[in-house]
Every structure is written in C-alpha cells, then in structure tokens.
Amino acid sequence: MIPEIELQSKAAIKKYQEKKLQELLAYVVKKSSFYKRIFAKNNIDHTAIQTLEDLSKIPLTTKDDLQKYNKDFICVDQKKIIDYVTTSGTTGNPVFFGLTDADLERLAFNEAISFSCSEIKANDTIQLMTTLDRRFMAGLAYFLGARKLGVGIIRVGAGIPELQWDSIIKFEPTYLVAVPSFLLKLIQYAEENEISLENCSVKGAICIGESLKNQDLSPNTLSEKIKEKWNIELYSTYASTEMSTAFAECKYQMGGHHHPGLIIIEILDENDQAVKNGEEGELVITTLGVEAMPLLRFKTGDVVKAHNENCKCGRNTTRIGPVIGRKKQMIKYKGTTIYPPAMYNLLNDFDEIDNYIIEIDKNEIGTDRITIKLEVLEPSQELLNRLKDHFRAKLRVLPILEFVNPEEIAKLKFPKMSRKPMLFIDKREKIEN
Ligand SMILES: [Zn+2]
C-alpha cells in the first residue's frame, strides 16, 4: 500500500504538495479564527502563496500559540468532533486536538501506509504495547491503521511483561509496537522464565519514543543490545499529535519516510531560514487534509536532519533521521551544544546502570549544569570514573554523577500525570521566571 505520489519524481511531489497547500490556505482563511487573524494582521493575500518557497511569507506557528489560542485553531463546529486527544505536554501545558470523522479516516490512512512502509501486511498480527486511552493519539492511530490494513491487533497496553508474553504465546503476533527499552524488559522476562526468543512468532517491532539510530543511521547501542539477544527487525518511527502524521522506516531502515500527501516539511535554522540540504535544523510542519485543527508552519521543536537521496525501496520521498533533540532541551556546556538523546545513548553503553534521570539546572554563574542520577546494583568509585572518562571522551562534557535509590528514581521517572516515563528533567526555566 504505497500512495502513487510517493513513487513519482521529486518535482512531481513538489507540484502535488503546492496544489494541496493552496487548498489548505483557502480552507484556513475561511475556517480558522487564529489564521484569519494572522493573515489579516500581516496583510497576506493567501492566493499569492503558490509554491512551497512562498510559505516563508507566512509567520510560523509556535507551541505557545497553540497553548494560548487553542480553541481558535479549531475549524469545525464542536458537534463534528468525535475524538479528543491532548499532546503529551513534555514541554509546557498540554494542548488539545479534536478529530472529526474525516480526521480519524486520515489518521487510519496515515498509519496504514506507515505500517505498510515497515513491511507489515494484511496477514500479520500486531501486539500493541502502548496505551490506547489517556487521550493518547498514537495508540488509537495504531488500532485504526491496523484495521484499515486488515491486520490483526492485540491491545495489551503498556508494561506488564508477564501479560505481554502470555499474549505472544497465545496469539502469536508477528510484530510488536513498543518503546525499545521495554523490549529489553521483555527479553529479561523471557530469559528468567525460560521462554525461547528464537522460536517465538515475533519478526519485528515498530519502535516509538526512543531512538535506535546514530546520526549516520547506523544502529545505536540500544538497538544492538536488543538485537544481540533477540534478532528481530527494529523499525523506527517518528510522530506527534500536532503532526497527526508518522514518519516510518521502510525495510532499508534509513530514516522515516515523509508522506507528501499528509504533511509539508521544512527544516529551519536558528534564524528561521531553510537550512542547506542535509544540515540539521528544527522541523517545521504544515498538515494536509486535516479538517478540525490544521496547522500551518508549526514549529515542532524537534531538531532533525533530512536525507534526500533516493531510497532503494522506490519511494522518492525525503527521509527524516533520528531526532537529535528537542530545541528547548538544548544544553550549552562550555562551548559545546548537546541534546539529551546523546547522553541516553552513552548511558545505555553501561550494562551496570539499571535506571537513570538527567537533570539540568543553572549554576551560580547562569550556565547549564548537568546532573545524572543513577540507579545501579553496586555503586562504586570505579564505575563513576569509567563513566566520567566516557563522557569526557565522547561528548566533551562532565556531568555531576550521583547514585540514588530505586524509589527516588521511580518517583522522578513516573510523575502522576505523565503517559510515558521521564528521562530528562529541565529545571532551568523555573529559575529564569
Ligand atoms: Zn525506503
């Protein structure tokens, strides 16, 4: 199930998107009070925006705009909204999105072509290891996408390795949808309970939430750790509520493919100008075909790199590499810029570490300070020294390292309202306020 447009030339894809863009602009200036205001205030004639390059004439939409004017983005009567979801609120207050019947259909189509991109076929069965409720869009998208593709689905939800294995053994799913570090927990449970990983039905996993790749698209430590014990295919996918669109890897696993029928992408530098081909920058998106809450030039806050060479799978669409980090979580450390995922990768190199939390605050002179709280079975100075050396060598930073007890980590890692575990706590903003 590959949309025809994805196989066409880059020029044809661009032209197709430009037509869709004009339809979108005509729609939002009529229906969205937020964009009506923006266009009027900036004296923008929407019919003058014809090409993707013309997009730069439209001001960017920020997370702050969404939080402040949430309801003004809604283009339909509330009666038409069927499903309500909220963003995860990792950075700031959650924003709500409404989905109409057409939006749910679009979401299903998005996930169906994404699953299909990752080689899932109608005769497969997926075991869903994420939550389907708690106002979470992704879980629902997986269900709808599977249904559209004719794929079987087992909704186990997050956690509980025992129940996961019970389902795997009973229903023999061929694919899992999971957070990759949870796969390590499944491996551990299988080993402790003499379940054969080699002979089980699972062929692959669609992995969300954590990166499996280094920036050169080679597998990272987490990916290697999983595959060393459980040789299944690991597909990365990248998505968010605001995008209502996924970027899924094909069988060549060289970054998530862009679906041009569903979203326009731009990658911008610090000054909101397009980066040069292949350079890293912030992903800015414009949704296509969304009825209730379309977004124009929305700044995702995610720093990524695009890969534009043609893919062996035949799709001529751009691929997005692993998220380098969130722009807001950027850490400036003695002239070096780093993002938390680089530190996750490094910490994952150490089998001794059971759990960790990274905290950032500012020291007395106002520069960023990194503290890493570690849960290990046997704390030792020797381990601390090895970690420090590793940080200095690989990232050129030296964080404060502390051993803490499992209860403290658990409390920090699973705050009450959060749908996913926290690995990173940013205390910098509070100090600035
Ligand atoms: Zn491909």
GROMACS .gro file of C-alpha atoms and ligand atoms in nm:
model
  434
    1MET     CA    1   0.000   0.000   0.000
    2ILE     CA    2   0.218   0.282  -0.135
    3PRO     CA    3   0.045   0.605  -0.236
    4GLU     CA    4   0.118   0.662  -0.605
    5ILE     CA    5   0.266   1.008  -0.543
    6GLU     CA    6   0.549   0.868  -0.325
    7LEU     CA    7   0.691   0.684  -0.626
    8GLN     CA    8   0.691   0.988  -0.852
    9SER     CA    9   0.975   1.234  -0.912
   10LYS     CA   10   1.072   1.496  -0.658
   11ALA     CA   11   0.943   1.766  -0.895
   12ALA     CA   12   0.605   1.594  -0.924
   13ILE     CA   13   0.586   1.558  -0.545
   14LYS     CA   14   0.657   1.930  -0.503
   15LYS     CA   15   0.388   2.026  -0.754
   16TYR     CA   16   0.137   1.797  -0.587
   17GLN     CA   17   0.209   1.949  -0.247
   18GLU     CA   18   0.172   2.301  -0.384
   19LYS     CA   19  -0.178   2.221  -0.508
   20LYS     CA   20  -0.269   2.075  -0.168
   21LEU     CA   21  -0.120   2.381   0.002
   22GLN     CA   22  -0.345   2.618  -0.193
   23GLU     CA   23  -0.650   2.414  -0.092
   24LEU     CA   24  -0.539   2.428   0.270
   25LEU     CA   25  -0.484   2.804   0.265
   26ALA     CA   26  -0.829   2.867   0.118
   27TYR     CA   27  -0.972   2.648   0.395
   28VAL     CA   28  -0.794   2.803   0.696
   29VAL     CA   29  -0.856   3.166   0.600
   30LYS     CA   30  -1.224   3.077   0.594
   31LYS     CA   31  -1.248   2.850   0.898
   32SER     CA   32  -0.969   2.915   1.147
   33SER     CA   33  -1.005   3.229   1.357
   34PHE     CA   34  -0.639   3.207   1.451
   35TYR     CA   35  -0.509   3.202   1.093
   36LYS     CA   36  -0.772   3.452   0.977
   37ARG     CA   37  -0.623   3.691   1.231
   38ILE     CA   38  -0.262   3.616   1.134
   39PHE     CA   39  -0.329   3.669   0.764
   40ALA     CA   40  -0.517   3.993   0.824
   41LYS     CA   41  -0.261   4.130   1.066
   42ASN     CA   42   0.027   4.062   0.828
   43ASN     CA   43  -0.161   4.167   0.516
   44ILE     CA   44  -0.115   3.834   0.348
   45ASP     CA   45  -0.319   3.751   0.042
   46HIS     CA   46  -0.339   3.372   0.057
   47THR     CA   47  -0.380   3.341  -0.321
   48ALA     CA   48  -0.033   3.492  -0.360
   49ILE     CA   49   0.113   3.183  -0.192
   50GLN     CA   50   0.158   2.938  -0.474
   51THR     CA   51   0.482   2.748  -0.421
   52LEU     CA   52   0.649   2.579  -0.125
   53GLU     CA   53   0.906   2.862  -0.130
   54ASP     CA   54   0.622   3.112  -0.083
   55LEU     CA   55   0.546   2.950   0.252
   56SER     CA   56   0.815   3.167   0.407
   57LYS     CA   57   0.576   3.464   0.373
   58ILE     CA   58   0.353   3.311   0.639
   59PRO     CA   59   0.455   3.361   1.006
   60LEU     CA   60   0.549   3.048   1.200
   61THR     CA   61   0.307   2.892   1.447
   62THR     CA   62   0.459   2.811   1.786
   63LYS     CA   63   0.366   2.578   2.075
   64ASP     CA   64   0.299   2.893   2.268
   65ASP     CA   65   0.036   2.998   2.010
   66LEU     CA   66  -0.131   2.659   2.045
   67GLN     CA   67  -0.140   2.688   2.423
   68LYS     CA   68  -0.265   3.045   2.428
   69TYR     CA   69  -0.521   3.026   2.147
   70ASN     CA   70  -0.600   2.654   2.147
   71LYS     CA   71  -0.971   2.693   2.061
   72ASP     CA   72  -0.907   2.949   1.786
   73PHE     CA   73  -0.735   2.680   1.582
   74ILE     CA   74  -1.048   2.466   1.562
   75CYS     CA   75  -1.208   2.491   1.217
   76VAL     CA   76  -1.525   2.291   1.277
   77ASP     CA   77  -1.834   2.302   1.493
   78GLN     CA   78  -1.780   2.110   1.816
   79LYS     CA   79  -2.061   1.874   1.718
   80LYS     CA   80  -1.842   1.739   1.439
   81ILE     CA   81  -1.561   1.640   1.675
   82ILE     CA   82  -1.557   1.271   1.756
   83ASP     CA   83  -1.232   1.212   1.939
   84TYR     CA   84  -1.044   1.442   2.177
   85VAL     CA   85  -0.672   1.399   2.236
   86THR     CA   86  -0.404   1.600   2.409
   87THR     CA   87  -0.034   1.641   2.344
   88SER     CA   88   0.195   1.477   2.597
   89GLY     CA   89   0.293   1.810   2.747
   90THR     CA   90   0.660   1.713   2.785
   91THR     CA   91   0.742   2.078   2.726
   92GLY     CA   92   0.470   2.302   2.867
   93ASN     CA   93   0.096   2.261   2.915
   94PRO     CA   94  -0.079   2.001   2.704
   95VAL     CA   95  -0.275   2.123   2.403
   96PHE     CA   96  -0.598   1.955   2.297
   97PHE     CA   97  -0.682   1.844   1.945
   98GLY     CA   98  -1.021   1.739   1.818
   99LEU     CA   99  -1.060   1.486   1.538
  100THR     CA  100  -1.360   1.468   1.307
  101ASP     CA  101  -1.473   1.155   1.128
  102ALA     CA  102  -1.262   1.262   0.827
  103ASP     CA  103  -0.960   1.320   1.054
  104LEU     CA  104  -0.994   0.971   1.202
  105GLU     CA  105  -1.008   0.835   0.848
  106ARG     CA  106  -0.695   1.034   0.760
  107LEU     CA  107  -0.523   0.906   1.075
  108ALA     CA  108  -0.612   0.549   0.981
  109PHE     CA  109  -0.477   0.600   0.629
  110ASN     CA  110  -0.158   0.756   0.769
  111GLU     CA  111  -0.092   0.460   0.995
  112ALA     CA  112  -0.188   0.204   0.732
  113ILE     CA  113   0.068   0.341   0.484
  114SER     CA  114   0.322   0.372   0.766
  115PHE     CA  115   0.277   0.011   0.880
  116SER     CA  116   0.287  -0.093   0.518
  117CYS     CA  117   0.610   0.103   0.471
  118SER     CA  118   0.757  -0.106   0.755
  119GLU     CA  119   0.666  -0.428   0.572
  120ILE     CA  120   0.354  -0.514   0.773
  121LYS     CA  121   0.098  -0.699   0.561
  122ALA     CA  122  -0.268  -0.799   0.593
  123ASN     CA  123  -0.181  -1.147   0.721
  124ASP     CA  124   0.027  -1.009   1.009
  125THR     CA  125  -0.082  -0.960   1.369
  126ILE     CA  126   0.041  -0.672   1.580
  127GLN     CA  127   0.069  -0.665   1.957
  128LEU     CA  128   0.018  -0.309   2.080
  129MET     CA  129   0.230  -0.225   2.384
  130THR     CA  130   0.127   0.139   2.419
  131THR     CA  131  -0.176   0.285   2.587
  132LEU     CA  132  -0.492   0.320   2.378
  133ASP     CA  133  -0.664   0.563   2.612
  134ARG     CA  134  -0.547   0.852   2.833
  135ARG     CA  135  -0.620   1.097   2.547
  136PHE     CA  136  -0.328   0.948   2.354
  137MET     CA  137  -0.347   0.981   1.975
  138ALA     CA  138  -0.080   0.730   1.874
  139GLY     CA  139  -0.244   0.425   2.035
  140LEU     CA  140  -0.568   0.495   1.854
  141ALA     CA  141  -0.381   0.557   1.528
  142TYR     CA  142  -0.217   0.214   1.551
  143PHE     CA  143  -0.553   0.048   1.606
  144LEU     CA  144  -0.721   0.233   1.319
  145GLY     CA  145  -0.425   0.179   1.086
  146ALA     CA  146  -0.414  -0.192   1.156
  147ARG     CA  147  -0.787  -0.218   1.094
  148LYS     CA  148  -0.758  -0.035   0.763
  149LEU     CA  149  -0.475  -0.259   0.650
  150GLY     CA  150  -0.665  -0.569   0.760
  151VAL     CA  151  -0.402  -0.657   1.017
  152GLY     CA  152  -0.487  -0.837   1.342
  153ILE     CA  153  -0.424  -0.642   1.660
  154ILE     CA  154  -0.386  -0.737   2.026
  155ARG     CA  155  -0.428  -0.438   2.257
  156VAL     CA  156  -0.225  -0.532   2.561
  157GLY     CA  157  -0.121  -0.177   2.653
  158ALA     CA  158   0.196  -0.061   2.821
  159GLY     CA  159   0.407  -0.258   3.068
  160ILE     CA  160   0.339  -0.597   3.237
  161PRO     CA  161   0.592  -0.829   3.070
  162GLU     CA  162   0.406  -1.134   3.201
  163LEU     CA  163   0.084  -1.038   3.021
  164GLN     CA  164   0.280  -0.945   2.709
  165TRP     CA  165   0.439  -1.288   2.692
  166ASP     CA  166   0.113  -1.461   2.770
  167SER     CA  167  -0.035  -1.283   2.465
  168ILE     CA  168   0.263  -1.354   2.243
  169ILE     CA  169   0.244  -1.724   2.323
  170LYS     CA  170  -0.136  -1.743   2.290
  171PHE     CA  171  -0.197  -1.529   1.981
  172GLU     CA  172   0.139  -1.544   1.801
  173PRO     CA  173   0.172  -1.182   1.686
  174THR     CA  174   0.430  -1.119   1.414
  175TYR     CA  175   0.501  -0.755   1.506
  176LEU     CA  176   0.514  -0.555   1.827
  177VAL     CA  177   0.456  -0.183   1.871
  178ALA     CA  178   0.669  -0.083   2.167
  179VAL     CA  179   0.913   0.152   2.331
  180PRO     CA  180   1.253  -0.008   2.254
  181SER     CA  181   1.382  -0.010   2.612
  182PHE     CA  182   1.071  -0.211   2.705
  183LEU     CA  183   1.189  -0.480   2.462
  184LEU     CA  184   1.488  -0.523   2.693
  185LYS     CA  185   1.245  -0.589   2.979
  186LEU     CA  186   1.067  -0.848   2.766
  187ILE     CA  187   1.399  -1.015   2.689
  188GLN     CA  188   1.486  -1.024   3.058
  189TYR     CA  189   1.150  -1.176   3.145
  190ALA     CA  190   1.186  -1.438   2.873
  191GLU     CA  191   1.531  -1.532   2.999
  192GLU     CA  192   1.414  -1.563   3.359
  193ASN     CA  193   1.115  -1.774   3.261
  194GLU     CA  194   1.275  -1.997   3.001
  195ILE     CA  195   1.076  -1.860   2.711
  196SER     CA  196   1.253  -1.914   2.380
  197LEU     CA  197   1.311  -1.587   2.197
  198GLU     CA  198   1.438  -1.772   1.895
  199ASN     CA  199   1.126  -1.978   1.846
  200CYS     CA  200   0.864  -1.717   1.917
  201SER     CA  201   0.635  -1.573   1.650
  202VAL     CA  202   0.769  -1.214   1.655
  203LYS     CA  203   0.954  -1.099   1.341
  204GLY     CA  204   0.985  -0.730   1.412
  205ALA     CA  205   0.897  -0.431   1.623
  206ILE     CA  206   0.773  -0.085   1.539
  207CYS     CA  207   0.962   0.125   1.789
  208ILE     CA  208   0.843   0.455   1.930
  209GLY     CA  209   0.966   0.716   2.174
  210GLU     CA  210   1.335   0.632   2.179
  211SER     CA  211   1.594   0.646   1.910
  212LEU     CA  212   1.751   0.332   1.765
  213LYS     CA  213   1.997   0.506   1.539
  214ASN     CA  214   2.307   0.717   1.544
  215GLN     CA  215   2.308   1.025   1.325
  216ASP     CA  216   2.480   0.835   1.042
  217LEU     CA  217   2.178   0.599   1.057
  218SER     CA  218   2.384   0.309   1.193
  219PRO     CA  219   2.225   0.116   1.485
  220ASN     CA  220   2.292   0.268   1.830
  221THR     CA  221   2.378   0.081   2.149
  222LEU     CA  222   2.015   0.029   2.249
  223SER     CA  223   1.940  -0.128   1.912
  224GLU     CA  224   2.248  -0.351   1.931
  225LYS     CA  225   2.163  -0.458   2.284
  226ILE     CA  226   1.818  -0.573   2.177
  227LYS     CA  227   1.935  -0.747   1.861
  228GLU     CA  228   2.219  -0.924   2.034
  229LYS     CA  229   1.964  -1.129   2.230
  230TRP     CA  230   1.657  -1.108   2.012
  231ASN     CA  231   1.723  -1.095   1.641
  232ILE     CA  232   1.410  -0.917   1.520
  233GLU     CA  233   1.376  -0.627   1.276
  234LEU     CA  234   1.360  -0.293   1.454
  235TYR     CA  235   1.179  -0.015   1.268
  236SER     CA  236   1.196   0.342   1.393
  237THR     CA  237   0.900   0.569   1.367
  238TYR     CA  238   0.862   0.935   1.449
  239ALA     CA  239   0.530   1.111   1.501
  240SER     CA  240   0.347   1.361   1.718
  241THR     CA  241  -0.008   1.469   1.793
  242GLU     CA  242   0.047   1.807   1.628
  243MET     CA  243   0.168   1.644   1.305
  244SER     CA  244  -0.107   1.377   1.309
  245THR     CA  245   0.132   1.202   1.073
  246ALA     CA  246   0.402   0.940   1.114
  247PHE     CA  247   0.744   0.907   0.954
  248ALA     CA  248   0.805   0.533   0.933
  249GLU     CA  249   1.108   0.341   0.810
  250CYS     CA  250   1.094   0.108   0.514
  251LYS     CA  251   1.277  -0.224   0.507
  252TYR     CA  252   1.607  -0.050   0.435
  253GLN     CA  253   1.574   0.134   0.768
  254MET     CA  254   1.742   0.456   0.662
  255GLY     CA  255   1.521   0.709   0.838
  256GLY     CA  256   1.145   0.767   0.843
  257HIS     CA  257   0.978   0.830   0.505
  258HIS     CA  258   0.784   1.152   0.451
  259HIS     CA  259   0.426   1.108   0.332
  260PRO     CA  260   0.380   1.405   0.096
  261GLY     CA  261   0.003   1.366   0.078
  262LEU     CA  262  -0.029   1.428   0.450
  263ILE     CA  263   0.224   1.688   0.551
  264ILE     CA  264   0.464   1.955   0.422
  265ILE     CA  265   0.803   1.970   0.592
  266GLU     CA  266   1.061   2.246   0.627
  267ILE     CA  267   1.386   2.236   0.822
  268LEU     CA  268   1.487   2.576   0.958
  269ASP     CA  269   1.795   2.720   1.124
  270GLU     CA  270   1.825   2.945   1.431
  271ASN     CA  271   1.704   3.242   1.224
  272ASP     CA  272   1.405   3.056   1.084
  273GLN     CA  273   1.565   3.024   0.740
  274ALA     CA  274   1.578   2.697   0.547
  275VAL     CA  275   1.897   2.502   0.622
  276LYS     CA  276   2.118   2.377   0.341
  277ASN     CA  277   2.040   2.031   0.209
  278GLY     CA  278   2.125   1.769   0.473
  279GLU     CA  279   2.200   2.010   0.757
  280GLU     CA  280   2.034   1.981   1.096
  281GLY     CA  281   1.760   2.220   1.199
  282GLU     CA  282   1.417   2.246   1.352
  283LEU     CA  283   1.138   2.056   1.181
  284VAL     CA  284   0.850   2.283   1.081
  285ILE     CA  285   0.533   2.121   0.951
  286THR     CA  286   0.214   2.209   0.766
  287THR     CA  287  -0.057   1.944   0.788
  288LEU     CA  288  -0.251   1.847   0.477
  289GLY     CA  289  -0.604   1.709   0.475
  290VAL     CA  290  -0.675   1.781   0.842
  291GLU     CA  291  -1.029   1.906   0.900
  292ALA     CA  292  -1.063   2.001   1.268
  293MET     CA  293  -0.729   2.152   1.355
  294PRO     CA  294  -0.491   2.201   1.064
  295LEU     CA  295  -0.158   2.368   1.136
  296LEU     CA  296   0.042   2.598   0.912
  297ARG     CA  297   0.418   2.619   0.956
  298PHE     CA  298   0.413   2.473   1.305
  299LYS     CA  299   0.750   2.468   1.484
  300THR     CA  300   0.776   2.116   1.627
  301GLY     CA  301   1.074   2.196   1.847
  302ASP     CA  302   1.245   1.879   1.721
  303VAL     CA  303   1.591   1.910   1.573
  304VAL     CA  304   1.639   1.667   1.284
  305LYS     CA  305   1.833   1.608   0.967
  306ALA     CA  306   1.673   1.526   0.630
  307HIS     CA  307   1.808   1.262   0.394
  308ASN     CA  308   1.716   1.336   0.036
  309GLU     CA  309   1.897   1.070  -0.167
  310ASN     CA  310   1.659   0.826  -0.335
  311CYS     CA  311   1.577   0.518  -0.130
  312LYS     CA  312   1.621   0.164  -0.257
  313CYS     CA  313   1.256   0.091  -0.175
  314GLY     CA  314   1.147   0.307  -0.470
  315ARG     CA  315   0.986   0.588  -0.272
  316ASN     CA  316   1.126   0.924  -0.376
  317THR     CA  317   1.030   1.095  -0.054
  318THR     CA  318   1.260   1.265   0.195
  319ARG     CA  319   1.360   1.059   0.499
  320ILE     CA  320   1.395   1.208   0.846
  321GLY     CA  321   1.683   1.082   1.060
  322PRO     CA  322   1.660   1.018   1.436
  323VAL     CA  323   1.558   1.323   1.638
  324ILE     CA  324   1.881   1.486   1.753
  325GLY     CA  325   1.697   1.653   2.038
  326ARG     CA  326   1.431   1.898   2.135
  327LYS     CA  327   1.531   2.255   2.069
  328LYS     CA  328   1.412   2.357   2.416
  329GLN     CA  329   1.624   2.088   2.577
  330MET     CA  330   1.943   2.205   2.411
  331ILE     CA  331   2.225   2.222   2.664
  332LYS     CA  332   2.512   2.465   2.628
  333TYR     CA  333   2.811   2.332   2.814
  334LYS     CA  334   3.138   2.520   2.795
  335GLY     CA  335   3.102   2.598   2.428
  336THR     CA  336   2.960   2.257   2.338
  337THR     CA  337   2.599   2.212   2.234
  338ILE     CA  338   2.441   1.882   2.329
  339TYR     CA  339   2.095   1.729   2.348
  340PRO     CA  340   1.974   1.467   2.599
  341PRO     CA  341   1.949   1.177   2.346
  342ALA     CA  342   2.328   1.182   2.302
  343MET     CA  343   2.357   1.125   2.677
  344TYR     CA  344   2.092   0.849   2.673
  345ASN     CA  345   2.297   0.670   2.409
  346LEU     CA  346   2.609   0.697   2.618
  347LEU     CA  347   2.441   0.575   2.938
  348ASN     CA  348   2.292   0.282   2.751
  349ASP     CA  349   2.650   0.164   2.688
  350PHE     CA  350   2.673   0.067   3.056
  351ASP     CA  351   2.501  -0.258   3.149
  352GLU     CA  352   2.556  -0.179   3.516
  353ILE     CA  353   2.308   0.108   3.502
  354ASP     CA  354   1.953  -0.006   3.571
  355ASN     CA  355   1.789   0.336   3.553
  356TYR     CA  356   1.878   0.700   3.522
  357ILE     CA  357   1.739   1.051   3.519
  358ILE     CA  358   1.914   1.354   3.371
  359GLU     CA  359   1.850   1.686   3.542
  360ILE     CA  360   1.951   2.023   3.404
  361ASP     CA  361   1.960   2.343   3.601
  362LYS     CA  362   2.173   2.654   3.607
  363ASN     CA  363   2.472   2.706   3.835
  364GLU     CA  364   2.559   3.025   4.025
  365ILE     CA  365   2.700   3.193   3.715
  366GLY     CA  366   2.398   3.111   3.499
  367THR     CA  367   2.541   2.838   3.280
  368ASP     CA  368   2.386   2.495   3.235
  369ARG     CA  369   2.465   2.227   3.489
  370ILE     CA  370   2.401   1.859   3.417
  371THR     CA  371   2.328   1.616   3.700
  372ILE     CA  372   2.274   1.249   3.628
  373LYS     CA  373   2.103   1.036   3.893
  374LEU     CA  374   2.192   0.670   3.859
  375GLU     CA  375   2.036   0.352   3.989
  376VAL     CA  376   2.285   0.064   3.996
  377LEU     CA  377   2.308  -0.263   4.184
  378GLU     CA  378   2.659  -0.199   4.316
  379PRO     CA  379   2.769   0.163   4.335
  380SER     CA  380   3.147   0.206   4.311
  381GLN     CA  381   3.406   0.476   4.255
  382GLU     CA  382   3.547   0.266   3.975
  383LEU     CA  383   3.219   0.284   3.783
  384LEU     CA  384   3.198   0.660   3.839
  385ASN     CA  385   3.547   0.704   3.698
  386ARG     CA  386   3.469   0.496   3.392
  387LEU     CA  387   3.153   0.695   3.329
  388LYS     CA  388   3.335   1.025   3.365
  389ASP     CA  389   3.604   0.917   3.119
  390HIS     CA  390   3.338   0.807   2.875
  391PHE     CA  391   3.152   1.138   2.897
  392ARG     CA  392   3.472   1.339   2.851
  393ALA     CA  393   3.584   1.132   2.555
  394LYS     CA  394   3.255   1.103   2.369
  395LEU     CA  395   3.065   1.421   2.448
  396ARG     CA  396   3.327   1.656   2.588
  397VAL     CA  397   3.112   1.727   2.893
  398LEU     CA  398   3.147   1.626   3.255
  399PRO     CA  399   2.814   1.595   3.434
  400ILE     CA  400   2.768   1.556   3.809
  401LEU     CA  401   2.705   1.187   3.870
  402GLU     CA  402   2.508   1.066   4.174
  403PHE     CA  403   2.391   0.725   4.286
  404VAL     CA  404   2.035   0.731   4.416
  405ASN     CA  405   1.799   0.462   4.545
  406PRO     CA  406   1.539   0.296   4.319
  407GLU     CA  407   1.244   0.462   4.498
  408GLU     CA  408   1.375   0.809   4.425
  409ILE     CA  409   1.428   0.729   4.058
  410ALA     CA  410   1.083   0.574   4.030
  411LYS     CA  411   0.925   0.887   4.177
  412LEU     CA  412   1.103   1.115   3.932
  413LYS     CA  413   1.058   0.888   3.636
  414PHE     CA  414   0.683   0.836   3.661
  415PRO     CA  415   0.515   1.163   3.759
  416LYS     CA  416   0.140   1.130   3.818
  417MET     CA  417   0.006   1.289   3.502
  418SER     CA  418   0.264   1.155   3.261
  419ARG     CA  419   0.181   0.893   2.997
  420LYS     CA  420   0.542   0.798   2.945
  421PRO     CA  421   0.847   0.765   3.167
  422MET     CA  422   1.061   1.075   3.204
  423LEU     CA  423   1.435   1.054   3.143
  424PHE     CA  424   1.502   1.425   3.144
  425ILE     CA  425   1.402   1.694   3.391
  426ASP     CA  426   1.462   2.056   3.296
  427LYS     CA  427   1.475   2.292   3.592
  428ARG     CA  428   1.622   2.584   3.401
  429GLU     CA  429   1.300   2.767   3.314
  430LYS     CA  430   1.177   2.788   3.671
  431ILE     CA  431   1.492   2.974   3.769
  432GLU     CA  432   1.454   3.221   3.483
  433ASN     CA  433   1.096   3.309   3.579
  434ZN      ZN  434   1.275   0.347   0.165
   0.00000   0.00000   0.00000
